[in-house]
Coordinates of C-alpha atoms in Angstrom, one line a residue:
M77 CA -2.7 -4.5 -15.0
P78 CA -1.9 -0.9 -14.0
T79 CA -3.4 0.8 -10.9
Q80 CA -6.4 3.0 -11.9
P81 CA -6.6 6.6 -10.7
L82 CA -9.4 7.5 -8.3
S83 CA -12.1 10.0 -9.4
Q84 CA -12.3 13.3 -7.6
K85 CA -15.4 12.1 -5.7
E86 CA -13.6 8.9 -4.6
I87 CA -10.7 11.0 -3.3
E88 CA -13.0 13.3 -1.4
D89 CA -14.9 10.3 0.1
R90 CA -11.7 8.6 1.2
L91 CA -10.3 11.8 2.7
R92 CA -13.3 12.0 5.0
E93 CA -12.0 8.8 6.6
L94 CA -8.5 10.3 7.1
P95 CA -8.6 13.4 9.3
G96 CA -5.4 15.4 9.0
W97 CA -4.7 14.2 5.4
S98 CA -5.2 16.5 2.4
V99 CA -4.3 16.7 -1.3
E100 CA -1.6 19.2 -2.3
D101 CA 0.0 19.4 -5.7
A102 CA -1.8 16.1 -6.7
R103 CA -0.3 14.3 -3.7
L104 CA -1.8 12.9 -0.6
V105 CA 0.0 14.6 2.3
R106 CA 0.1 14.7 6.1
S107 CA 2.4 16.1 8.7
Y108 CA 2.8 14.8 12.3
R109 CA 4.2 16.3 15.4
L110 CA 6.0 14.0 17.8
P111 CA 7.4 14.4 21.3
D112 CA 11.1 14.6 20.2
H113 CA 13.6 13.7 17.6
F114 CA 13.9 10.0 18.6
A115 CA 10.2 9.5 18.4
A116 CA 10.1 11.2 14.9
T117 CA 13.0 9.0 13.7
A118 CA 11.3 5.9 15.0
L119 CA 8.1 6.8 13.1
V120 CA 10.1 7.2 9.9
V121 CA 11.6 3.8 10.3
H122 CA 8.2 2.2 11.0
V123 CA 6.7 4.0 8.0
A124 CA 9.6 2.7 5.9
Q125 CA 8.8 -0.9 7.0
V126 CA 5.1 -0.4 6.1
Q127 CA 6.1 1.0 2.7
Q128 CA 8.3 -2.1 2.0
E129 CA 5.4 -4.4 3.0
L130 CA 3.1 -2.6 0.6
N131 CA 5.7 -2.0 -2.1
H132 CA 4.5 1.6 -2.3
H133 CA 6.7 4.4 -1.1
S134 CA 6.1 8.0 -0.1
D135 CA 8.4 11.0 0.2
L136 CA 9.3 11.2 3.9
T137 CA 10.6 14.4 5.5
L138 CA 12.1 14.1 9.0
G139 CA 12.4 17.2 11.2
Y140 CA 13.5 17.6 14.8
D141 CA 10.0 16.6 16.1
S142 CA 8.0 16.2 12.9
V143 CA 7.5 13.8 10.0
A144 CA 5.8 14.7 6.7
L145 CA 4.6 12.3 4.0
A146 CA 3.6 13.0 0.4
V147 CA 2.5 10.2 -1.8
H148 CA 1.0 9.5 -5.3
T149 CA 1.2 6.6 -7.6
H150 CA 3.9 6.9 -10.3
S151 CA 2.6 4.0 -12.3
A152 CA -0.8 5.8 -12.6
G153 CA 0.8 8.9 -14.1
G154 CA 1.2 10.6 -10.7
A155 CA -2.5 10.3 -9.9
L156 CA -4.0 9.2 -6.6
T157 CA -5.0 5.5 -6.3
D158 CA -6.1 3.0 -3.7
K159 CA -2.4 2.3 -3.0
D160 CA -1.9 5.8 -1.7
F161 CA -4.9 5.6 0.6
A162 CA -3.9 2.1 1.8
L163 CA -0.5 3.5 2.8
A164 CA -2.1 6.5 4.5
E165 CA -4.4 4.2 6.5
R166 CA -1.5 2.1 7.7
V167 CA 0.4 5.2 8.7
E168 CA -2.6 6.5 10.6
A169 CA -2.8 3.2 12.5
I170 CA 0.9 3.2 13.6
A171 CA 1.5 7.0 14.2
P172 CA -0.3 7.2 17.6
G173 CA 2.0 4.5 19.0
H174 CA 4.9 6.8 18.4
G175 CA 3.2 9.7 20.1
A176 CA 2.3 11.5 16.9
H177 CA -0.5 14.0 16.6

């Protein structure tokens, strides 16, 4: 059974629980600042591990002291689904441990 897209109201409700996250170009996005390049790289590796566990992958962009994520569900026609928010919630849980803000 394919993953069902969320309604606009469901998306808005879920975003209230994820400060710093927003929707841009039909993707759930967030950028983090980190203390330095090593911390940013460590966060990328940790996010990659979470993505493997969830079998759901975002676009990750690594900068010197920043990490950006953008995610949507390909199998739902590029819409936002519970999978996207589950990934965002997991990333929010691990990011502070890397000094992200």
